[in-house]
PDB file of C-alpha atoms in Angstrom:
ATOM      1  CA  UNK U 241      -0.102  -0.031  -0.071  1.00 94.00           C
ATOM      2  CA  UNK U 242       0.908   3.527  -0.542  1.00 97.00           C
ATOM      3  CA  UNK U 243       1.994   4.598   2.993  1.00 97.00           C
ATOM      4  CA  UNK U 244       4.042   1.770   3.325  1.00 97.00           C
ATOM      5  CA  UNK U 245       6.027   1.841   0.046  1.00 97.00           C
ATOM      6  CA  UNK U 246       6.104   5.942   1.074  1.00 98.00           C
ATOM      7  CA  UNK U 247       7.503   4.834   4.687  1.00 97.00           C
ATOM      8  CA  UNK U 248      10.144   2.714   3.135  1.00 97.00           C
ATOM      9  CA  UNK U 249      11.362   5.043   0.454  1.00 97.00           C
ATOM     10  CA  UNK U 250      11.568   7.828   2.843  1.00 97.00           C
ATOM     11  CA  UNK U 251      13.736   5.274   5.048  1.00 97.00           C
ATOM     12  CA  UNK U 252      16.172   5.221   1.839  1.00 97.00           C
ATOM     13  CA  UNK U 253      15.667   8.787   1.291  1.00 97.00           C
ATOM     14  CA  UNK U 254      17.334   9.270   4.706  1.00 97.00           C
ATOM     15  CA  UNK U 255      20.255   7.295   4.402  1.00 97.00           C
ATOM     16  CA  UNK U 256      20.684   8.321   1.383  1.00 96.00           C
ATOM     17  CA  UNK U 257      21.489  11.872   2.416  1.00 95.00           C
ATOM     18  CA  UNK U 258      23.288  10.877   5.500  1.00 96.00           C
ATOM     19  CA  UNK U 259      25.593   9.158   3.653  1.00 95.00           C
ATOM     20  CA  UNK U 260      26.025  11.966   0.838  1.00 94.00           C
ATOM     21  CA  UNK U 261      26.558  14.627   3.912  1.00 92.00           C
ATOM     22  CA  UNK U 262      29.214  12.704   5.146  1.00 93.00           C
ATOM     23  CA  UNK U 263      30.916  12.318   1.741  1.00 92.00           C
ATOM     24  CA  UNK U 264      30.139  15.659   0.384  1.00 92.00           C
ATOM     25  CA  UNK U 265      31.529  17.371   3.789  1.00 89.00           C
ATOM     26  CA  UNK U 266      34.126  14.919   4.243  1.00 90.00           C
ATOM     27  CA  UNK U 267      33.235  15.190   7.955  1.00 88.00           C
ATOM     28  CA  UNK U 268      31.436  13.707  10.519  1.00 88.00           C
ATOM     29  CA  UNK U 269      30.499  16.675  12.376  1.00 85.00           C
ATOM     30  CA  UNK U 270      27.094  16.911  13.969  1.00 85.00           C
ATOM     31  CA  UNK U 271      26.546  13.184  13.118  1.00 90.00           C
ATOM     32  CA  UNK U 272      26.316  11.000  16.124  1.00 92.00           C
ATOM     33  CA  UNK U 273      27.891   8.140  15.924  1.00 94.00           C
ATOM     34  CA  UNK U 274      26.303   6.622  18.627  1.00 95.00           C
ATOM     35  CA  UNK U 275      22.620   6.629  16.722  1.00 96.00           C
ATOM     36  CA  UNK U 276      24.049   5.046  14.026  1.00 97.00           C
ATOM     37  CA  UNK U 277      25.333   2.317  15.812  1.00 97.00           C
ATOM     38  CA  UNK U 278      21.974   1.729  17.158  1.00 98.00           C
ATOM     39  CA  UNK U 279      20.899   1.596  13.854  1.00 98.00           C
ATOM     40  CA  UNK U 280      23.283  -1.313  13.211  1.00 98.00           C
ATOM     41  CA  UNK U 281      22.573  -3.246  15.915  1.00 98.00           C
ATOM     42  CA  UNK U 282      18.497  -2.886  15.597  1.00 98.00           C
ATOM     43  CA  UNK U 283      18.730  -3.655  11.860  1.00 98.00           C
ATOM     44  CA  UNK U 284      21.289  -7.228  12.196  1.00 98.00           C
ATOM     45  CA  UNK U 285      18.943  -7.579  15.297  1.00 98.00           C
ATOM     46  CA  UNK U 286      15.575  -7.443  13.290  1.00 97.00           C
ATOM     47  CA  UNK U 287      16.930  -8.900  10.077  1.00 97.00           C
ATOM     48  CA  UNK U 288      18.240 -12.488  11.439  1.00 94.00           C
ATOM     49  CA  UNK U 289      15.565 -13.766   9.797  1.00 93.00           C
ATOM     50  CA  UNK U 290      17.472 -13.401   6.434  1.00 94.00           C
ATOM     51  CA  UNK U 291      19.028 -16.379   7.287  1.00 93.00           C
ATOM     52  CA  UNK U 292      16.452 -18.745   7.364  1.00 91.00           C
ATOM     53  CA  UNK U 293      12.798 -17.242   5.980  1.00 89.00           C
ATOM     54  CA  UNK U 294      11.956 -15.594   2.564  1.00 91.00           C
ATOM     55  CA  UNK U 295       9.303 -12.857   2.082  1.00 91.00           C
ATOM     56  CA  UNK U 296       9.886 -11.129  -1.072  1.00 94.00           C
ATOM     57  CA  UNK U 297      13.028 -10.128  -2.900  1.00 96.00           C
ATOM     58  CA  UNK U 298      11.849  -6.453  -2.372  1.00 97.00           C
ATOM     59  CA  UNK U 299      12.271  -7.358   1.575  1.00 96.00           C
ATOM     60  CA  UNK U 300      15.413  -9.573   1.321  1.00 97.00           C
ATOM     61  CA  UNK U 301      17.204  -6.659  -0.975  1.00 97.00           C
ATOM     62  CA  UNK U 302      16.029  -3.720   1.590  1.00 97.00           C
ATOM     63  CA  UNK U 303      17.168  -5.635   4.160  1.00 97.00           C
ATOM     64  CA  UNK U 304      20.778  -6.206   3.080  1.00 97.00           C
ATOM     65  CA  UNK U 305      20.277  -2.454   1.954  1.00 97.00           C
ATOM     66  CA  UNK U 306      19.571  -1.413   5.772  1.00 98.00           C
ATOM     67  CA  UNK U 307      22.158  -3.426   7.723  1.00 98.00           C
ATOM     68  CA  UNK U 308      25.078  -2.824   5.051  1.00 98.00           C
ATOM     69  CA  UNK U 309      24.388   0.835   4.705  1.00 98.00           C
ATOM     70  CA  UNK U 310      24.570   1.009   8.316  1.00 98.00           C
ATOM     71  CA  UNK U 311      27.733  -0.716   8.832  1.00 98.00           C
ATOM     72  CA  UNK U 312      28.995   1.391   5.955  1.00 97.00           C
ATOM     73  CA  UNK U 313      27.778   4.636   8.004  1.00 97.00           C
ATOM     74  CA  UNK U 314      29.424   3.657  10.971  1.00 96.00           C
ATOM     75  CA  UNK U 315      33.020   3.080   8.790  1.00 96.00           C
ATOM     76  CA  UNK U 316      32.728   6.290   7.327  1.00 95.00           C
ATOM     77  CA  UNK U 317      32.376   8.074  10.590  1.00 94.00           C
ATOM     78  CA  UNK U 318      34.789   6.464  12.211  1.00 92.00           C
ATOM     79  CA  UNK U 319      37.034   7.643   9.391  1.00 92.00           C
ATOM     80  CA  UNK U 320      35.740  11.481   9.342  1.00 90.00           C
ATOM     81  CA  UNK U 321      35.359  11.420  13.329  1.00 84.00           C
ATOM     82  CA  UNK U 322      39.188  10.869  13.862  1.00 76.00           C
ATOM     83  CA  UNK U 323      40.151  14.498  13.948  1.00 66.00           C
ATOM     84  CA  UNK U 324      36.960  15.826  15.477  1.00 67.00           C
ATOM     85  CA  UNK U 325      35.888  15.437  19.058  1.00 64.00           C
ATOM     86  CA  UNK U 326      32.451  14.759  19.337  1.00 61.00           C
ATOM     87  CA  UNK U 327      32.039  16.543  22.399  1.00 67.00           C
ATOM     88  CA  UNK U 328      28.099  16.383  22.454  1.00 79.00           C
ATOM     89  CA  UNK U 329      27.678  12.640  21.500  1.00 89.00           C
ATOM     90  CA  UNK U 330      27.566  11.754  24.948  1.00 88.00           C
ATOM     91  CA  UNK U 331      24.176  10.290  25.714  1.00 93.00           C
ATOM     92  CA  UNK U 332      24.439   6.971  27.371  1.00 95.00           C
ATOM     93  CA  UNK U 333      23.385   4.313  25.388  1.00 96.00           C
ATOM     94  CA  UNK U 334      23.555   1.198  27.874  1.00 97.00           C
ATOM     95  CA  UNK U 335      20.432   3.367  29.405  1.00 97.00           C
ATOM     96  CA  UNK U 336      18.601   2.769  26.353  1.00 98.00           C
ATOM     97  CA  UNK U 337      19.755  -0.845  24.993  1.00 98.00           C
ATOM     98  CA  UNK U 338      19.162  -2.714  28.369  1.00 98.00           C
ATOM     99  CA  UNK U 339      15.947  -1.110  28.647  1.00 98.00           C
ATOM    100  CA  UNK U 340      14.733  -2.115  25.492  1.00 98.00           C
ATOM    101  CA  UNK U 341      16.280  -5.998  26.054  1.00 98.00           C
ATOM    102  CA  UNK U 342      13.821  -6.352  28.925  1.00 98.00           C
ATOM    103  CA  UNK U 343      10.900  -5.022  26.994  1.00 98.00           C
ATOM    104  CA  UNK U 344      11.875  -7.229  24.572  1.00 98.00           C
ATOM    105  CA  UNK U 345      11.519  -9.957  27.014  1.00 98.00           C
ATOM    106  CA  UNK U 346       8.683  -8.848  28.816  1.00 98.00           C
ATOM    107  CA  UNK U 347       6.545  -7.883  25.432  1.00 97.00           C
ATOM    108  CA  UNK U 348       7.313 -10.449  22.472  1.00 95.00           C
ATOM    109  CA  UNK U 349       5.358 -12.788  19.471  1.00 94.00           C
ATOM    110  CA  UNK U 350       6.920 -16.153  21.487  1.00 93.00           C
ATOM    111  CA  UNK U 351       9.580 -16.822  24.223  1.00 94.00           C
ATOM    112  CA  UNK U 352      12.409 -17.517  20.911  1.00 93.00           C
ATOM    113  CA  UNK U 353      15.294 -16.169  20.814  1.00 94.00           C
ATOM    114  CA  UNK U 354      14.730 -14.884  17.167  1.00 93.00           C
ATOM    115  CA  UNK U 355      11.451 -13.100  18.346  1.00 95.00           C
ATOM    116  CA  UNK U 356      12.971 -11.793  21.240  1.00 97.00           C
ATOM    117  CA  UNK U 357      15.632 -10.057  19.068  1.00 97.00           C
ATOM    118  CA  UNK U 358      12.871  -8.635  16.414  1.00 97.00           C
ATOM    119  CA  UNK U 359      11.033  -7.377  19.558  1.00 97.00           C
ATOM    120  CA  UNK U 360      14.363  -5.736  21.000  1.00 98.00           C
ATOM    121  CA  UNK U 361      14.797  -4.551  18.142  1.00 98.00           C
ATOM    122  CA  UNK U 362      11.544  -2.454  17.627  1.00 98.00           C
ATOM    123  CA  UNK U 363      11.880  -0.763  21.400  1.00 98.00           C
ATOM    124  CA  UNK U 364      15.668  -0.088  20.376  1.00 98.00           C
ATOM    125  CA  UNK U 365      14.551   1.648  17.218  1.00 98.00           C
ATOM    126  CA  UNK U 366      11.810   3.369  19.357  1.00 97.00           C
ATOM    127  CA  UNK U 367      14.610   5.470  21.040  1.00 97.00           C
ATOM    128  CA  UNK U 368      18.063   5.418  18.694  1.00 97.00           C
ATOM    129  CA  UNK U 369      17.797   8.810  17.442  1.00 95.00           C
ATOM    130  CA  UNK U 370      18.040  10.165  21.240  1.00 94.00           C
ATOM    131  CA  UNK U 371      21.410  10.665  21.029  1.00 93.00           C
ATOM    132  CA  UNK U 372      21.151  12.573  17.891  1.00 92.00           C
ATOM    133  CA  UNK U 373      18.828  14.907  19.017  1.00 90.00           C
ATOM    134  CA  UNK U 374      20.370  15.677  22.238  1.00 88.00           C
ATOM    135  CA  UNK U 375      23.540  16.251  20.086  1.00 86.00           C
ATOM    136  CA  UNK U 376      21.580  18.531  17.952  1.00 84.00           C
ATOM    137  CA  UNK U 377      20.260  20.255  20.793  1.00 82.00           C
ATOM    138  CA  UNK U 378      23.217  20.880  22.605  1.00 81.00           C
ATOM    139  CA  UNK U 379      24.903  22.422  19.733  1.00 76.00           C
ATOM    140  CA  UNK U 380      21.991  24.324  19.157  1.00 68.00           C
ATOM    141  CA  UNK U 381      22.002  24.495  15.389  1.00 65.00           C
ATOM    142  CA  UNK U 382      22.500  22.150  12.678  1.00 67.00           C
ATOM    143  CA  UNK U 383      22.944  21.884   9.074  1.00 77.00           C
ATOM    144  CA  UNK U 384      20.282  21.908   7.039  1.00 77.00           C
ATOM    145  CA  UNK U 385      21.151  18.655   5.425  1.00 78.00           C
ATOM    146  CA  UNK U 386      21.226  16.921   9.085  1.00 85.00           C
ATOM    147  CA  UNK U 387      17.951  18.022   9.971  1.00 87.00           C
ATOM    148  CA  UNK U 388      16.554  16.417   6.446  1.00 90.00           C
ATOM    149  CA  UNK U 389      17.677  13.461   6.813  1.00 93.00           C
ATOM    150  CA  UNK U 390      16.558  13.396  10.879  1.00 92.00           C
ATOM    151  CA  UNK U 391      12.984  14.410   9.270  1.00 92.00           C
ATOM    152  CA  UNK U 392      12.699  11.959   6.562  1.00 95.00           C
ATOM    153  CA  UNK U 393      13.826   9.242   9.235  1.00 95.00           C
ATOM    154  CA  UNK U 394      11.327  10.407  11.230  1.00 94.00           C
ATOM    155  CA  UNK U 395       8.601  10.293   8.878  1.00 95.00           C
ATOM    156  CA  UNK U 396       9.362   6.712   7.672  1.00 96.00           C
ATOM    157  CA  UNK U 397       7.764   5.520  11.213  1.00 94.00           C
ATOM    158  CA  UNK U 398       5.239   7.918  10.842  1.00 95.00           C
ATOM    159  CA  UNK U 399       4.150   6.353   7.686  1.00 97.00           C
ATOM    160  CA  UNK U 400       3.658   3.287   9.091  1.00 97.00           C
ATOM    161  CA  UNK U 401       1.176   3.898  11.398  1.00 96.00           C
ATOM    162  CA  UNK U 402      -1.430   4.918   8.402  1.00 97.00           C
ATOM    163  CA  UNK U 403      -0.245   1.629   6.738  1.00 97.00           C
ATOM    164  CA  UNK U 404      -0.818  -0.303   9.721  1.00 97.00           C
ATOM    165  CA  UNK U 405      -4.237   0.898   9.755  1.00 96.00           C
ATOM    166  CA  UNK U 406      -4.888   0.133   6.263  1.00 97.00           C
ATOM    167  CA  UNK U 407      -3.472  -3.178   7.011  1.00 96.00           C
ATOM    168  CA  UNK U 408      -6.001  -3.662   9.982  1.00 95.00           C
ATOM    169  CA  UNK U 409      -8.914  -3.258   7.764  1.00 96.00           C
ATOM    170  CA  UNK U 410      -7.850  -4.526   4.645  1.00 96.00           C
ATOM    171  CA  UNK U 411      -5.551  -7.808   5.843  1.00 93.00           C
ATOM    172  CA  UNK U 412      -7.593  -7.721   9.391  1.00 92.00           C
ATOM    173  CA  UNK U 413      -3.726  -7.447  10.537  1.00 91.00           C
ATOM    174  CA  UNK U 414      -2.715  -6.226  13.975  1.00 92.00           C
ATOM    175  CA  UNK U 415       0.628  -6.030  15.379  1.00 93.00           C
ATOM    176  CA  UNK U 416       0.606  -4.341  18.882  1.00 94.00           C
ATOM    177  CA  UNK U 417       4.140  -5.004  19.137  1.00 96.00           C
ATOM    178  CA  UNK U 418       4.983  -2.836  16.140  1.00 96.00           C
ATOM    179  CA  UNK U 419       2.070  -0.367  16.761  1.00 96.00           C
ATOM    180  CA  UNK U 420       2.947   0.517  20.170  1.00 97.00           C
ATOM    181  CA  UNK U 421       6.629   1.124  19.745  1.00 97.00           C
ATOM    182  CA  UNK U 422       5.830   2.755  16.086  1.00 97.00           C
ATOM    183  CA  UNK U 423       3.544   5.054  17.980  1.00 96.00           C
ATOM    184  CA  UNK U 424       6.088   5.612  20.593  1.00 97.00           C
ATOM    185  CA  UNK U 425       9.275   6.387  18.174  1.00 97.00           C
ATOM    186  CA  UNK U 426       6.765   8.942  16.058  1.00 96.00           C
ATOM    187  CA  UNK U 427       6.072  10.750  20.025  1.00 96.00           C
ATOM    188  CA  UNK U 428      10.212  10.666  19.972  1.00 95.00           C
ATOM    189  CA  UNK U 429      10.127  12.853  17.046  1.00 94.00           C
ATOM    190  CA  UNK U 430       6.855  14.825  17.192  1.00 92.00           C
ATOM    191  CA  UNK U 431       8.799  18.001  19.010  1.00 85.00           C
ATOM    192  CA  UNK U 432      11.288  17.454  16.107  1.00 86.00           C
ATOM    193  CA  UNK U 433       8.859  17.675  13.725  1.00 88.00           C
ATOM    194  CA  UNK U 434       7.028  20.781  15.024  1.00 85.00           C
ATOM    195  CA  UNK U 435      10.624  22.599  15.005  1.00 80.00           C
ATOM    196  CA  UNK U 436      11.613  21.175  11.555  1.00 82.00           C
ATOM    197  CA  UNK U 437       8.228  22.776  10.152  1.00 82.00           C
ATOM    198  CA  UNK U 438       9.135  25.805  12.136  1.00 79.00           C
ATOM    199  CA  UNK U 439      12.301  25.853  10.630  1.00 74.00           C
ATOM    200  CA  UNK U 440      11.402  24.781   6.750  1.00 71.00           C
ATOM    201  CA  UNK U 441       8.397  26.798   6.753  1.00 68.00           C
ATOM    202  CA  UNK U 442       9.398  30.353   8.508  1.00 71.00           C
ATOM    203  CA  UNK U 443      12.583  29.885   7.456  1.00 67.00           C
ATOM    204  CA  UNK U 444      13.611  30.162  11.394  1.00 62.00           C
ATOM    205  CA  UNK U 445      16.827  29.360  13.228  1.00 61.00           C
ATOM    206  CA  UNK U 446      16.917  25.823  14.252  1.00 61.00           C
ATOM    207  CA  UNK U 447      16.500  24.968  18.236  1.00 64.00           C
ATOM    208  CA  UNK U 448      14.574  22.047  19.858  1.00 63.00           C
ATOM    209  CA  UNK U 449      12.908  23.424  22.869  1.00 60.00           C
TER     210      UNK U 449
ATOM    211  CA  UNK J 643      -7.790 -11.327  13.115  1.00 40.00           C
ATOM    212  CA  UNK J 644      -4.998 -13.670  12.107  1.00 45.00           C
ATOM    213  CA  UNK J 645      -3.242 -15.898  13.840  1.00 45.00           C
ATOM    214  CA  UNK J 646       1.129 -15.852  13.688  1.00 56.00           C
ATOM    215  CA  UNK J 647       2.764 -12.420  12.977  1.00 69.00           C
ATOM    216  CA  UNK J 648       4.797 -12.844   9.819  1.00 83.00           C
ATOM    217  CA  UNK J 649       7.768 -10.270   9.985  1.00 92.00           C
ATOM    218  CA  UNK J 650       7.277  -9.094   6.204  1.00 93.00           C
ATOM    219  CA  UNK J 651       8.050  -5.399   7.400  1.00 95.00           C
ATOM    220  CA  UNK J 652      11.148  -3.292   7.677  1.00 95.00           C
TER     221      UNK J 652
END
């Protein structure tokens, strides 16, 4: 459906913006390495099913793309951050990883290793942007491209919400876990969405309240 | 509702 495709495309766009920004500026300035490490963890733990199940060619290619691009991003960020100190990238990610794992143990579609990892990845994804937002808030301003990247990334899960509503009516599908974490993820972004709207529409300076 | 969740989303 249109929401799902638009969501996946905005996810792809966000990754291209990010990689392009790093390559053009030849710098990791303003980009949180921690957020990108969390995304790599999210993709690797969610897509372990690549090894033993097949849904569609689209699905498989996208999964391979997300895993490989997230690892590539980390490599590039490491390469370009040698000379700069990321003063502001000091969010304690263990405070995101540990609770996500506990929530994965409590809420899952079956007490199997793969299902626990899948649930863990959803919880972790919902809060993975926090180090990046924290960094943005501390530095007070940001390159427009970086904010475009965060916007596209946030839009992707926001678009999954109408996708789930559509699938509920069209297919009778209702994945409580995905919907709950998806709503949390969108709420985490909502303040950012508002600020982005203000900045882009009214062209005012960027700051996170 | 369908029983069993298929992880066909990204």
